[in-house]
XYZ file of C-alpha atoms in Angstrom:
354
model
C -0.381 -0.265 -0.130
C 1.496 3.342 -0.983
C 0.745 7.355 -0.881
C -1.188 8.735 -3.170
C 0.608 10.478 -5.152
C 1.588 13.938 -4.640
C -1.212 15.619 -7.511
C -3.710 13.258 -5.653
C -4.226 14.351 -2.458
C -7.329 15.384 -2.199
C -10.786 14.949 0.515
C -9.861 10.952 0.002
C -6.067 11.658 1.341
C -6.509 13.513 4.528
C -9.546 10.551 4.985
C -6.262 8.297 4.080
C -4.449 10.220 6.445
C -6.664 10.498 9.842
C -7.646 6.793 9.038
C -4.396 6.080 9.663
C -3.534 8.152 11.823
C -6.006 6.719 14.311
C -4.617 3.441 13.867
C -1.286 3.935 15.203
C -1.586 6.918 18.028
C -3.901 7.240 20.746
C -4.095 9.361 23.655
C -5.609 9.224 27.662
C -6.560 11.120 30.278
C -5.919 10.738 34.009
C -6.681 12.478 37.294
C -3.999 12.415 39.113
C -5.114 11.400 42.945
C -3.025 11.090 46.131
C -2.803 7.429 46.258
C -0.944 7.876 42.842
C 2.033 10.159 45.462
C 4.661 10.324 47.381
C 4.170 12.071 51.290
C 5.470 15.520 49.776
C 2.941 15.232 46.687
C 5.055 14.292 43.813
C 3.341 11.481 41.192
C 5.639 8.399 41.243
C 7.623 7.678 38.491
C 6.430 4.362 38.638
C 2.447 5.605 38.676
C 3.789 7.588 35.224
C 5.936 4.362 33.517
C 1.992 2.140 34.368
C 0.772 4.284 32.007
C 2.191 4.950 29.556
C 2.973 1.135 29.645
C -0.607 1.479 28.991
C -0.940 3.887 26.095
C 1.526 1.692 24.383
C 0.580 -1.792 25.329
C -3.283 -0.377 23.805
C -1.576 0.892 20.296
C 0.270 -1.772 20.134
C -2.890 -3.903 20.260
C -4.798 -2.536 18.197
C -2.695 -2.388 15.310
C -1.010 -5.853 15.398
C -4.940 -6.884 15.615
C -5.286 -4.937 12.232
C -3.994 -7.208 9.553
C -5.563 -10.252 8.417
C -3.962 -12.011 10.907
C -4.499 -14.025 13.702
C -5.978 -12.337 17.217
C -2.887 -12.126 19.442
C -2.197 -10.007 22.587
C 0.753 -7.146 22.367
C 3.205 -8.064 25.054
C 6.498 -5.415 25.953
C 10.046 -6.529 25.351
C 11.566 -3.478 26.069
C 11.442 -0.550 27.533
C 14.602 2.691 26.510
C 15.839 5.252 28.655
C 12.992 7.451 29.930
C 13.860 11.187 31.363
C 11.000 12.340 34.103
C 11.514 15.767 32.656
C 9.440 17.678 35.357
C 7.553 16.629 38.116
C 4.086 16.125 38.078
C 1.358 16.594 41.561
C -1.896 16.176 42.876
C -4.927 17.004 41.017
C -3.214 17.344 37.896
C -4.328 15.588 34.700
C -1.999 13.267 32.926
C -2.314 12.840 28.979
C 0.030 10.335 27.338
C 0.296 9.633 23.669
C 1.602 7.307 22.212
C 2.168 6.751 18.708
C 3.892 3.988 16.523
C 6.722 4.986 14.493
C 8.559 1.520 13.553
C 7.170 -2.412 13.054
C 9.270 -5.082 11.905
C 8.586 -8.373 11.187
C 7.918 -9.442 14.897
C 7.654 -6.419 16.884
C 6.200 -2.669 17.212
C 8.544 0.581 17.993
C 6.103 3.532 19.613
C 6.963 6.811 21.066
C 4.486 8.005 24.176
C 4.723 11.857 25.232
C 2.786 12.384 29.218
C 1.779 16.193 29.386
C 0.679 17.361 32.803
C -1.958 19.607 33.004
C -2.922 21.845 35.716
C -6.828 22.170 34.787
C -7.519 24.919 37.541
C -4.659 27.534 35.849
C -4.444 25.591 32.116
C -1.270 25.185 32.604
C 1.206 22.580 30.386
C 4.458 21.286 30.074
C 5.946 17.663 28.787
C 7.130 15.847 32.379
C 8.184 12.104 30.193
C 9.100 11.472 26.675
C 9.362 6.881 26.132
C 10.367 4.577 23.542
C 9.277 1.064 24.080
C 8.409 -2.277 22.670
C 6.393 -4.246 21.960
C 5.800 -8.201 20.339
C 2.641 -9.779 19.279
C 1.459 -13.039 21.347
C -1.003 -15.085 20.192
C -3.852 -15.294 21.578
C -4.529 -19.349 20.854
C -0.963 -20.116 21.729
C 1.229 -17.910 24.631
C 4.715 -19.053 22.433
C 3.666 -18.096 19.010
C 4.600 -14.856 18.040
C 3.062 -13.507 15.243
C 3.779 -11.241 12.730
C 3.486 -7.605 12.239
C 1.054 -5.802 9.784
C 3.408 -3.130 8.923
C 3.245 0.305 9.009
C 3.306 3.159 6.249
C 5.815 5.517 6.431
C 5.785 9.252 4.580
C 9.760 9.337 4.159
C 11.896 6.232 3.757
C 14.658 7.759 5.634
C 12.232 7.413 8.762
C 11.909 3.657 8.097
C 15.743 3.444 7.684
C 16.006 4.758 11.144
C 13.594 2.624 12.306
C 15.118 -0.116 11.392
C 18.929 1.061 13.308
C 17.503 1.248 16.285
C 15.798 -1.692 16.141
C 18.921 -3.528 15.779
C 20.233 -1.697 18.317
C 17.939 -2.217 20.951
C 18.324 -6.156 19.932
C 21.988 -5.994 20.212
C 21.122 -4.760 23.581
C 18.956 -6.630 24.973
C 21.182 -9.863 24.163
C 24.272 -7.634 26.305
C 22.042 -7.746 29.421
C 20.138 -10.703 29.987
C 23.947 -12.823 29.230
C 24.953 -10.528 32.568
C 22.067 -10.640 35.386
C 23.743 -13.699 37.669
C 23.583 -11.447 39.823
C 22.191 -11.964 42.794
C 20.992 -9.515 46.311
C 22.525 -11.038 49.378
C 21.394 -9.769 53.238
C 23.980 -8.383 54.641
C 23.725 -8.417 58.811
C 24.334 -4.824 60.297
C 25.575 -3.033 57.611
C 27.043 0.399 58.103
C 25.782 4.122 57.111
C 25.751 5.346 53.042
C 27.027 1.242 52.271
C 25.028 -0.900 49.534
C 23.589 -2.655 52.685
C 22.339 -0.244 54.239
C 19.711 0.955 52.231
C 19.361 -2.670 49.615
C 15.734 -3.595 49.414
C 13.832 -6.505 48.547
C 9.628 -6.481 47.703
C 7.734 -10.385 47.386
C 4.720 -9.622 45.313
C 1.893 -12.484 43.839
C 1.389 -12.161 40.592
C -3.181 -12.361 40.953
C -5.418 -11.928 37.662
C -5.213 -8.074 38.322
C -1.838 -7.751 37.653
C -2.383 -9.708 34.587
C -2.805 -8.986 30.568
C -5.839 -11.604 28.366
C -3.157 -14.294 27.991
C -2.322 -14.880 32.162
C 1.240 -12.898 32.285
C 1.709 -9.717 34.017
C 1.688 -6.345 32.911
C 4.712 -4.389 31.954
C 3.634 -1.570 33.506
C 2.594 -3.126 36.408
C 6.022 -4.846 37.251
C 7.802 -1.131 36.366
C 6.065 0.138 39.408
C 6.658 -2.478 41.962
C 10.580 -2.094 40.537
C 10.058 1.799 40.964
C 8.466 1.154 44.951
C 11.427 -1.205 45.314
C 14.191 1.831 44.054
C 12.450 4.618 46.033
C 12.529 2.448 49.168
C 16.604 2.054 48.298
C 16.871 5.671 47.529
C 14.835 6.849 50.624
C 17.183 5.066 52.899
C 20.127 5.824 51.532
C 19.295 9.607 51.461
C 16.888 10.266 54.735
C 14.827 13.169 52.466
C 12.480 12.749 49.656
C 13.615 11.911 46.719
C 11.774 11.583 43.083
C 12.468 9.440 40.170
C 14.900 11.772 37.754
C 15.150 9.197 34.560
C 14.917 4.921 34.169
C 17.767 3.318 32.057
C 16.654 0.545 29.301
C 14.162 -1.512 31.428
C 14.230 -4.946 29.265
C 11.734 -7.506 30.153
C 13.571 -11.079 29.131
C 11.353 -14.126 30.348
C 7.001 -13.623 30.949
C 6.223 -13.565 34.238
C 3.342 -15.969 34.619
C -0.520 -15.616 36.593
C 0.989 -17.106 40.102
C 4.000 -16.932 40.085
C 5.639 -15.610 43.086
C 7.942 -12.130 42.122
C 11.210 -11.186 44.095
C 11.741 -8.075 43.356
C 15.179 -6.427 44.956
C 17.515 -3.060 44.644
C 20.679 -1.919 45.289
C 22.578 1.170 45.417
C 25.787 0.865 42.682
C 27.011 4.965 42.493
C 26.265 8.091 43.485
C 26.587 11.877 41.738
C 26.804 14.933 44.494
C 23.521 14.941 43.709
C 21.947 12.427 42.044
C 21.955 7.985 42.340
C 21.793 4.842 40.587
C 19.828 2.127 41.925
C 19.450 -1.564 39.749
C 16.498 -3.406 40.359
C 15.769 -7.635 39.345
C 12.835 -9.467 39.942
C 13.046 -12.931 39.302
C 10.297 -14.745 38.747
C 9.776 -18.419 41.239
C 6.015 -19.897 39.318
C 4.310 -21.124 42.005
C 1.180 -23.474 40.722
C 2.099 -27.089 39.398
C 5.838 -25.450 37.524
C 8.552 -27.281 37.430
C 10.370 -24.272 35.738
C 13.572 -23.041 38.522
C 13.355 -19.286 39.214
C 14.628 -17.098 36.371
C 15.742 -13.028 36.308
C 12.787 -11.762 34.650
C 13.171 -8.461 34.360
C 16.207 -5.836 34.888
C 16.484 -2.244 34.954
C 18.196 1.134 36.299
C 17.023 3.635 38.153
C 18.380 7.350 38.673
C 16.973 9.489 41.664
C 17.471 12.495 42.947
C 17.077 13.850 46.740
C 14.858 16.984 47.527
C 14.440 19.819 50.207
C 11.110 20.377 51.332
C 11.050 23.293 48.897
C 11.438 20.989 46.674
C 14.796 22.251 45.276
C 17.550 19.246 44.804
C 19.990 18.554 47.846
C 23.038 17.170 48.230
C 23.796 13.089 48.025
C 25.024 11.653 50.995
C 28.081 9.121 48.710
C 27.843 5.427 48.557
C 30.507 4.110 50.881
C 31.866 0.662 48.798
C 33.616 -2.112 50.179
C 33.938 -5.663 48.308
C 35.403 -5.140 44.709
C 32.560 -6.499 42.921
C 30.710 -2.641 44.689
C 33.212 -1.456 43.381
C 33.964 -2.334 40.010
C 30.303 -1.771 39.762
C 30.529 1.765 40.954
C 32.579 2.482 38.263
C 30.457 0.822 35.921
C 27.609 3.614 36.881
C 30.203 6.078 36.768
C 30.363 5.024 32.939
C 26.477 4.967 32.465
C 26.811 8.394 33.892
C 29.466 10.677 32.282
C 27.842 9.127 29.491
C 24.297 10.438 29.757
C 25.756 14.302 30.410
C 27.788 14.167 28.176
C 24.826 12.973 25.227
C 22.322 15.544 27.443
C 25.406 18.438 26.954
C 25.595 17.625 23.211
C 21.823 17.964 23.351
C 21.662 21.196 24.801
C 24.798 23.049 22.264
C 22.092 21.100 19.087
C 18.910 23.323 20.169
C 20.906 26.324 21.270
C 22.408 26.512 18.013
C 18.555 25.944 16.124
């Protein structure tokens, strides 16, 4: 299927554009309630991530069922690095818009933007931009990945750029899975500001309300739990109000089935003057009639900042590393921090030139 030629683009072309856009984009709205926020009134990063994933799941599932293939549900495979550009507060309305920007044979890339609105003043601000990858799983056979209907590109460059992003995330997912053998062990009488002092775990029994039509956990539910654990680690380290600043790529390695017991574990890996990096794992134990052993399902790095009562950034206590492993993880975290900082400065310089 091709775009109409330039000379043919009249009312029929405008109608086609509208119909095509409906199939590859969607928007949802929701008012932020007290149970969405921390004690300072800032909306939890996990709540925002859950809304982002829900919008992505809606648009990708809708698109994957728009062709002639068998019925399917889109499952979250990966979330690219997500920055929290501005805090959202209780009473504000979140507008989450999602658009499909690339499709491969078996995956869908979705770009999601989150905007908050103060409905008393009308003031609006962009709070998040995220990129998510989904794979469509058959309703008849959950282990079967079905083919994705292709989308139309206005310019060939858009397809080429999307293919490049697809190959990059595919390689990164493989590398992340290969280094996922770490476990977090309890520490007896740890000293303040050490890794052992702030590390935390949460155990959750996966119920029907956590799951998709296929009986597997929603990606948004998992990310919300991960953010909760990372927030506990950050709060224990700082003893102040903390907020999510960014999430590095979240990789969903294996599906988590209804009835499983999941353990979400977090530990501090790096601190700069004003930020903390926290590594979070999700391990799943099949619980009912399942011979499968415990496995690593999801992994990611969260970055938090410490805030005063007035919402101003505070210095972060430096992490005290003790073992060689902790020192290695600290240096790796420092490398990620410096890389992100350099990338952000390059983007600012590029924006200033334009």
